[in-house]
Amino acid sequence: MTTPGTLPHGRWVGLAAAVLGAASCARPASHAPEGEPSPRRVALSVAHVETLPLLYRTSGTVRGRNTTVLTSKATGYVRTVRVHAGDVVTAGQSLVELEANDVRAGVARARALLDQSLEAKAEAESALIAARVATRSAKTSYERAAALSKQGAISAQAFDDEQARWEAAEAQERAAEARARTVQSRIAEARAGVGEASATLGYADIAAPFAGRILERRVDPGALAAPGTPLLVIADDGLLRVEAAVEESRANALAVGDAADVEVDATPSALGAKIAEIVPSVDVGSRALLVKLDLPPDAGALRPGAFARVSFHVGTRERLVVPTTAVTRFGALDRVFVADGDRARLRMVTLGEPRGRWSELLSGLSAGERVVTAPPDGLRDGTPITEAP
């Protein structure tokens, strides 16, 4: 018999076996607490202090070192414009042609005057030769008459006539020499006139002063061009520079020859530049100085007019840094994962200026703390971690 609340011995043994079997099936294979993931293997870096350059940043514009506005030097209607904005041109290439018919007529008149002067020169030279021959003949007659006069072979009147004829011949020779000089001066004047007219005619053909790129085309065929009228804007895009406005208070920290970094969207990385010129005058409106920086020759692929970000090196300072890959962004918040024992702890931080492979931290972290160098996907606050060798 059995009493209430008791079980036979066999049934107690079966129930114990069932409980033990259920317990063994529910026990996890690892020793980690129930529901916790396995530790993530991550690389760790130590937050430390680095001496970083102190930068002053401003914006600028890419320009050709040689940028010229081509203008007209003559008056005339534009006959042809051979280029468009963006075209690459060579030195001496014809860009714009004016009609300038009146200038061509002026060249023809100047050449006609030169021809007349050359003909007058031939006549003057012939007259001078004849005058010199007459002078020599008159002198010979005078000398013969003088000898005869001493012998009393001729009268005084005949001697005086020979002397007067010689003096008249000399006067005519001097007059012929003066006319020859005058004609020579007229020839020089006529040649200068031809040169001036030809130069003015040359102004009707506007050529590129150097090899470069056309930035602007400000005139079209049929327009009336007067001296000083802008026609084209050309820039030497082989050698470029950046023009940046620098606050007046910062100008004393800069000097010609100082290095700077220039970032342009068209280039994958920053370009090294040097300050070539600091314009001493201050713009009244912006209270800034214009600083011109020469770009390296390999920056020729940039286009004049492009926007540039300029970083001037104005000193050094010590800042707490971590690898840039350690910083992740969530919305407007910057964060890092800090190694707290065997756990990853999420920490919000405040970043300073970007420094390439280093990120400058202003708050949220202390020197010596270890951070996850490159947080893997799925890493969360409190996730178990182990340092990768």
PDB file of N, CA and C in Angstrom, residues 79-141:
ATOM      1  N   ARG A  79      34.568  91.777 -87.776  1.00  0.00           N
ATOM      2  CA  ARG A  79      34.290  90.935 -88.939  1.00  0.00           C
ATOM      3  C   ARG A  79      34.172  89.471 -88.532  1.00  0.00           C
ATOM      4  N   THR A  80      35.103  88.990 -87.716  1.00  0.00           N
ATOM      5  CA  THR A  80      35.130  87.567 -87.357  1.00  0.00           C
ATOM      6  C   THR A  80      35.618  87.408 -85.925  1.00  0.00           C
ATOM      7  N   VAL A  81      34.966  86.504 -85.195  1.00  0.00           N
ATOM      8  CA  VAL A  81      35.455  86.049 -83.892  1.00  0.00           C
ATOM      9  C   VAL A  81      35.698  84.553 -84.030  1.00  0.00           C
ATOM     10  N   ARG A  82      36.944  84.136 -83.935  1.00  0.00           N
ATOM     11  CA  ARG A  82      37.335  82.767 -84.295  1.00  0.00           C
ATOM     12  C   ARG A  82      37.319  81.787 -83.123  1.00  0.00           C
ATOM     13  N   VAL A  83      36.990  82.246 -81.932  1.00  0.00           N
ATOM     14  CA  VAL A  83      37.044  81.365 -80.765  1.00  0.00           C
ATOM     15  C   VAL A  83      35.773  81.523 -79.939  1.00  0.00           C
ATOM     16  N   HIS A  84      35.576  80.552 -79.029  1.00  0.00           N
ATOM     17  CA  HIS A  84      34.474  80.583 -78.069  1.00  0.00           C
ATOM     18  C   HIS A  84      35.044  80.362 -76.666  1.00  0.00           C
ATOM     19  N   ALA A  85      34.229  80.649 -75.677  1.00  0.00           N
ATOM     20  CA  ALA A  85      34.654  80.436 -74.292  1.00  0.00           C
ATOM     21  C   ALA A  85      34.984  78.964 -74.072  1.00  0.00           C
ATOM     22  N   GLY A  86      36.132  78.714 -73.465  1.00  0.00           N
ATOM     23  CA  GLY A  86      36.588  77.354 -73.216  1.00  0.00           C
ATOM     24  C   GLY A  86      37.595  76.842 -74.217  1.00  0.00           C
ATOM     25  N   ASP A  87      37.755  77.534 -75.360  1.00  0.00           N
ATOM     26  CA  ASP A  87      38.707  77.081 -76.367  1.00  0.00           C
ATOM     27  C   ASP A  87      40.140  77.275 -75.885  1.00  0.00           C
ATOM     28  N   VAL A  88      40.997  76.323 -76.235  1.00  0.00           N
ATOM     29  CA  VAL A  88      42.426  76.415 -75.946  1.00  0.00           C
ATOM     30  C   VAL A  88      43.120  77.026 -77.158  1.00  0.00           C
ATOM     31  N   VAL A  89      43.951  78.032 -76.929  1.00  0.00           N
ATOM     32  CA  VAL A  89      44.604  78.749 -78.027  1.00  0.00           C
ATOM     33  C   VAL A  89      46.116  78.736 -77.811  1.00  0.00           C
ATOM     34  N   THR A  90      46.844  78.989 -78.899  1.00  0.00           N
ATOM     35  CA  THR A  90      48.295  79.057 -78.854  1.00  0.00           C
ATOM     36  C   THR A  90      48.749  80.508 -78.982  1.00  0.00           C
ATOM     37  N   ALA A  91      49.980  80.774 -78.593  1.00  0.00           N
ATOM     38  CA  ALA A  91      50.509  82.135 -78.674  1.00  0.00           C
ATOM     39  C   ALA A  91      50.569  82.578 -80.132  1.00  0.00           C
ATOM     40  N   GLY A  92      50.068  83.788 -80.394  1.00  0.00           N
ATOM     41  CA  GLY A  92      50.076  84.332 -81.741  1.00  0.00           C
ATOM     42  C   GLY A  92      48.892  83.934 -82.589  1.00  0.00           C
ATOM     43  N   GLN A  93      48.016  83.087 -82.092  1.00  0.00           N
ATOM     44  CA  GLN A  93      46.857  82.656 -82.877  1.00  0.00           C
ATOM     45  C   GLN A  93      45.887  83.813 -83.060  1.00  0.00           C
ATOM     46  N   SER A  94      45.366  83.979 -84.286  1.00  0.00           N
ATOM     47  CA  SER A  94      44.411  85.046 -84.579  1.00  0.00           C
ATOM     48  C   SER A  94      43.068  84.725 -83.930  1.00  0.00           C
ATOM     49  N   LEU A  95      42.539  85.676 -83.159  1.00  0.00           N
ATOM     50  CA  LEU A  95      41.306  85.447 -82.405  1.00  0.00           C
ATOM     51  C   LEU A  95      40.141  86.277 -82.933  1.00  0.00           C
ATOM     52  N   VAL A  96      40.387  87.567 -83.198  1.00  0.00           N
ATOM     53  CA  VAL A  96      39.323  88.483 -83.643  1.00  0.00           C
ATOM     54  C   VAL A  96      39.869  89.316 -84.792  1.00  0.00           C
ATOM     55  N   GLU A  97      39.031  89.546 -85.811  1.00  0.00           N
ATOM     56  CA  GLU A  97      39.416  90.387 -86.944  1.00  0.00           C
ATOM     57  C   GLU A  97      38.399  91.504 -87.110  1.00  0.00           C
ATOM     58  N   LEU A  98      38.898  92.750 -87.237  1.00  0.00           N
ATOM     59  CA  LEU A  98      38.056  93.911 -87.487  1.00  0.00           C
ATOM     60  C   LEU A  98      38.107  94.278 -88.973  1.00  0.00           C
ATOM     61  N   GLU A  99      37.086  94.975 -89.435  1.00  0.00           N
ATOM     62  CA  GLU A  99      37.084  95.394 -90.843  1.00  0.00           C
ATOM     63  C   GLU A  99      38.158  96.454 -91.091  1.00  0.00           C
ATOM     64  N   ALA A 100      38.087  97.604 -90.431  1.00  0.00           N
ATOM     65  CA  ALA A 100      39.115  98.645 -90.490  1.00  0.00           C
ATOM     66  C   ALA A 100      39.473  99.037 -91.913  1.00  0.00           C
ATOM     67  N   ASN A 101      38.453  99.290 -92.736  1.00  0.00           N
ATOM     68  CA  ASN A 101      38.731  99.695 -94.126  1.00  0.00           C
ATOM     69  C   ASN A 101      39.434 101.041 -94.199  1.00  0.00           C
ATOM     70  N   ASP A 102      39.082 101.966 -93.297  1.00  0.00           N
ATOM     71  CA  ASP A 102      39.728 103.276 -93.310  1.00  0.00           C
ATOM     72  C   ASP A 102      41.204 103.156 -92.960  1.00  0.00           C
ATOM     73  N   VAL A 103      41.541 102.209 -92.107  1.00  0.00           N
ATOM     74  CA  VAL A 103      42.946 101.997 -91.756  1.00  0.00           C
ATOM     75  C   VAL A 103      43.707 101.448 -92.956  1.00  0.00           C
ATOM     76  N   ARG A 104      43.091 100.545 -93.690  1.00  0.00           N
ATOM     77  CA  ARG A 104      43.745 100.022 -94.898  1.00  0.00           C
ATOM     78  C   ARG A 104      43.967 101.134 -95.919  1.00  0.00           C
ATOM     79  N   ALA A 105      42.990 102.030 -96.038  1.00  0.00           N
ATOM     80  CA  ALA A 105      43.177 103.169 -96.937  1.00  0.00           C
ATOM     81  C   ALA A 105      44.314 104.052 -96.458  1.00  0.00           C
ATOM     82  N   GLY A 106      44.445 104.213 -95.152  1.00  0.00           N
ATOM     83  CA  GLY A 106      45.552 104.993 -94.606  1.00  0.00           C
ATOM     84  C   GLY A 106      46.895 104.376 -94.911  1.00  0.00           C
ATOM     85  N   VAL A 107      46.971 103.065 -94.903  1.00  0.00           N
ATOM     86  CA  VAL A 107      48.216 102.388 -95.262  1.00  0.00           C
ATOM     87  C   VAL A 107      48.561 102.649 -96.726  1.00  0.00           C
ATOM     88  N   ALA A 108      47.556 102.606 -97.598  1.00  0.00           N
ATOM     89  CA  ALA A 108      47.809 102.869 -99.019  1.00  0.00           C
ATOM     90  C   ALA A 108      48.293 104.298 -99.234  1.00  0.00           C
ATOM     91  N   ARG A 109      47.696 105.267 -98.532  1.00  0.00           N
ATOM     92  CA  ARG A 109      48.144 106.663 -98.660  1.00  0.00           C
ATOM     93  C   ARG A 109      49.570 106.823 -98.169  1.00  0.00           C
ATOM     94  N   ALA A 110      49.901 106.206 -97.075  1.00  0.00           N
ATOM     95  CA  ALA A 110      51.258 106.316 -96.540  1.00  0.00           C
ATOM     96  C   ALA A 110      52.278 105.716 -97.500  1.00  0.00           C
ATOM     97  N   ARG A 111      51.936 104.617 -98.131  1.00  0.00           N
ATOM     98  CA  ARG A 111      52.871 104.013 -99.081  1.00  0.00           C
ATOM     99  C   ARG A 111      53.017 104.880-100.338  1.00  0.00           C
ATOM    100  N   ALA A 112      51.931 105.531-100.767  1.00  0.00           N
ATOM    101  CA  ALA A 112      52.021 106.430-101.929  1.00  0.00           C
ATOM    102  C   ALA A 112      52.926 107.618-101.622  1.00  0.00           C
ATOM    103  N   LEU A 113      52.803 108.173-100.414  1.00  0.00           N
ATOM    104  CA  LEU A 113      53.683 109.282-100.034  1.00  0.00           C
ATOM    105  C   LEU A 113      55.140 108.830 -99.988  1.00  0.00           C
ATOM    106  N   LEU A 114      55.378 107.628 -99.560  1.00  0.00           N
ATOM    107  CA  LEU A 114      56.740 107.116 -99.536  1.00  0.00           C
ATOM    108  C   LEU A 114      57.289 106.986-100.954  1.00  0.00           C
ATOM    109  N   ASP A 115      56.460 106.491-101.864  1.00  0.00           N
ATOM    110  CA  ASP A 115      56.915 106.375-103.258  1.00  0.00           C
ATOM    111  C   ASP A 115      57.254 107.750-103.840  1.00  0.00           C
ATOM    112  N   GLN A 116      56.428 108.749-103.543  1.00  0.00           N
ATOM    113  CA  GLN A 116      56.698 110.104-104.028  1.00  0.00           C
ATOM    114  C   GLN A 116      58.003 110.634-103.447  1.00  0.00           C
ATOM    115  N   SER A 117      58.233 110.374-102.196  1.00  0.00           N
ATOM    116  CA  SER A 117      59.460 110.849-101.559  1.00  0.00           C
ATOM    117  C   SER A 117      60.689 110.180-102.170  1.00  0.00           C
ATOM    118  N   LEU A 118      60.570 108.912-102.505  1.00  0.00           N
ATOM    119  CA  LEU A 118      61.700 108.216-103.125  1.00  0.00           C
ATOM    120  C   LEU A 118      61.992 108.777-104.525  1.00  0.00           C
ATOM    121  N   GLU A 119      60.929 109.111-105.259  1.00  0.00           N
ATOM    122  CA  GLU A 119      61.145 109.732-106.573  1.00  0.00           C
ATOM    123  C   GLU A 119      61.789 111.117-106.431  1.00  0.00           C
ATOM    124  N   ALA A 120      61.317 111.886-105.439  1.00  0.00           N
ATOM    125  CA  ALA A 120      61.901 113.206-105.202  1.00  0.00           C
ATOM    126  C   ALA A 120      63.362 113.086-104.797  1.00  0.00           C
ATOM    127  N   LYS A 121      63.699 112.010-104.116  1.00  0.00           N
ATOM    128  CA  LYS A 121      65.093 111.800-103.730  1.00  0.00           C
ATOM    129  C   LYS A 121      65.968 111.640-104.971  1.00  0.00           C
ATOM    130  N   ALA A 122      65.498 110.877-105.938  1.00  0.00           N
ATOM    131  CA  ALA A 122      66.277 110.684-107.167  1.00  0.00           C
ATOM    132  C   ALA A 122      66.490 112.018-107.881  1.00  0.00           C
ATOM    133  N   GLU A 123      65.445 112.833-107.956  1.00  0.00           N
ATOM    134  CA  GLU A 123      65.580 114.152-108.597  1.00  0.00           C
ATOM    135  C   GLU A 123      66.556 115.036-107.827  1.00  0.00           C
ATOM    136  N   ALA A 124      66.457 115.036-106.513  1.00  0.00           N
ATOM    137  CA  ALA A 124      67.335 115.874-105.698  1.00  0.00           C
ATOM    138  C   ALA A 124      68.783 115.434-105.834  1.00  0.00           C
ATOM    139  N   GLU A 125      69.002 114.133-105.890  1.00  0.00           N
ATOM    140  CA  GLU A 125      70.371 113.647-106.049  1.00  0.00           C
ATOM    141  C   GLU A 125      70.940 114.048-107.409  1.00  0.00           C
ATOM    142  N   SER A 126      70.122 113.990-108.450  1.00  0.00           N
ATOM    143  CA  SER A 126      70.587 114.410-109.784  1.00  0.00           C
ATOM    144  C   SER A 126      70.895 115.901-109.798  1.00  0.00           C
ATOM    145  N   ALA A 127      70.034 116.700-109.162  1.00  0.00           N
ATOM    146  CA  ALA A 127      70.265 118.141-109.112  1.00  0.00           C
ATOM    147  C   ALA A 127      71.532 118.456-108.331  1.00  0.00           C
ATOM    148  N   LEU A 128      71.777 117.709-107.269  1.00  0.00           N
ATOM    149  CA  LEU A 128      72.976 117.945-106.470  1.00  0.00           C
ATOM    150  C   LEU A 128      74.230 117.607-107.272  1.00  0.00           C
ATOM    151  N   ILE A 129      74.180 116.535-108.053  1.00  0.00           N
ATOM    152  CA  ILE A 129      75.343 116.169-108.883  1.00  0.00           C
ATOM    153  C   ILE A 129      75.622 117.270-109.916  1.00  0.00           C
ATOM    154  N   ALA A 130      74.540 117.761-110.554  1.00  0.00           N
ATOM    155  CA  ALA A 130      74.711 118.826-111.554  1.00  0.00           C
ATOM    156  C   ALA A 130      75.263 120.095-110.909  1.00  0.00           C
ATOM    157  N   ALA A 131      74.814 120.417-109.705  1.00  0.00           N
ATOM    158  CA  ALA A 131      75.294 121.619-109.021  1.00  0.00           C
ATOM    159  C   ALA A 131      76.770 121.479-108.676  1.00  0.00           C
ATOM    160  N   ARG A 132      77.182 120.312-108.263  1.00  0.00           N
ATOM    161  CA  ARG A 132      78.592 120.117-107.923  1.00  0.00           C
ATOM    162  C   ARG A 132      79.474 120.214-109.177  1.00  0.00           C
ATOM    163  N   VAL A 133      78.999 119.679-110.303  1.00  0.00           N
ATOM    164  CA  VAL A 133      79.758 119.795-111.563  1.00  0.00           C
ATOM    165  C   VAL A 133      79.880 121.254-111.981  1.00  0.00           C
ATOM    166  N   ALA A 134      78.770 121.980-111.842  1.00  0.00           N
ATOM    167  CA  ALA A 134      78.791 123.405-112.209  1.00  0.00           C
ATOM    168  C   ALA A 134      79.729 124.171-111.288  1.00  0.00           C
ATOM    169  N   THR A 135      79.760 123.799-110.017  1.00  0.00           N
ATOM    170  CA  THR A 135      80.639 124.490-109.076  1.00  0.00           C
ATOM    171  C   THR A 135      82.105 124.225-109.425  1.00  0.00           C
ATOM    172  N   ARG A 136      82.435 122.973-109.773  1.00  0.00           N
ATOM    173  CA  ARG A 136      83.822 122.668-110.127  1.00  0.00           C
ATOM    174  C   ARG A 136      84.230 123.413-111.412  1.00  0.00           C
ATOM    175  N   SER A 137      83.314 123.471-112.373  1.00  0.00           N
ATOM    176  CA  SER A 137      83.624 124.196-113.626  1.00  0.00           C
ATOM    177  C   SER A 137      83.813 125.681-113.377  1.00  0.00           C
ATOM    178  N   ALA A 138      82.941 126.244-112.525  1.00  0.00           N
ATOM    179  CA  ALA A 138      83.051 127.668-112.227  1.00  0.00           C
ATOM    180  C   ALA A 138      84.323 127.962-111.452  1.00  0.00           C
ATOM    181  N   LYS A 139      84.729 127.076-110.598  1.00  0.00           N
ATOM    182  CA  LYS A 139      85.943 127.277-109.823  1.00  0.00           C
ATOM    183  C   LYS A 139      87.169 127.220-110.739  1.00  0.00           C
ATOM    184  N   THR A 140      87.151 126.293-111.677  1.00  0.00           N
ATOM    185  CA  THR A 140      88.288 126.191-112.617  1.00  0.00           C
ATOM    186  C   THR A 140      88.408 127.468-113.453  1.00  0.00           C
ATOM    187  N   SER A 141      87.282 127.970-113.923  1.00  0.00           N
ATOM    188  CA  SER A 141      87.299 129.214-114.710  1.00  0.00           C
ATOM    189  C   SER A 141      87.782 130.372-113.860  1.00  0.00           C
TER     190      SER A 141
END
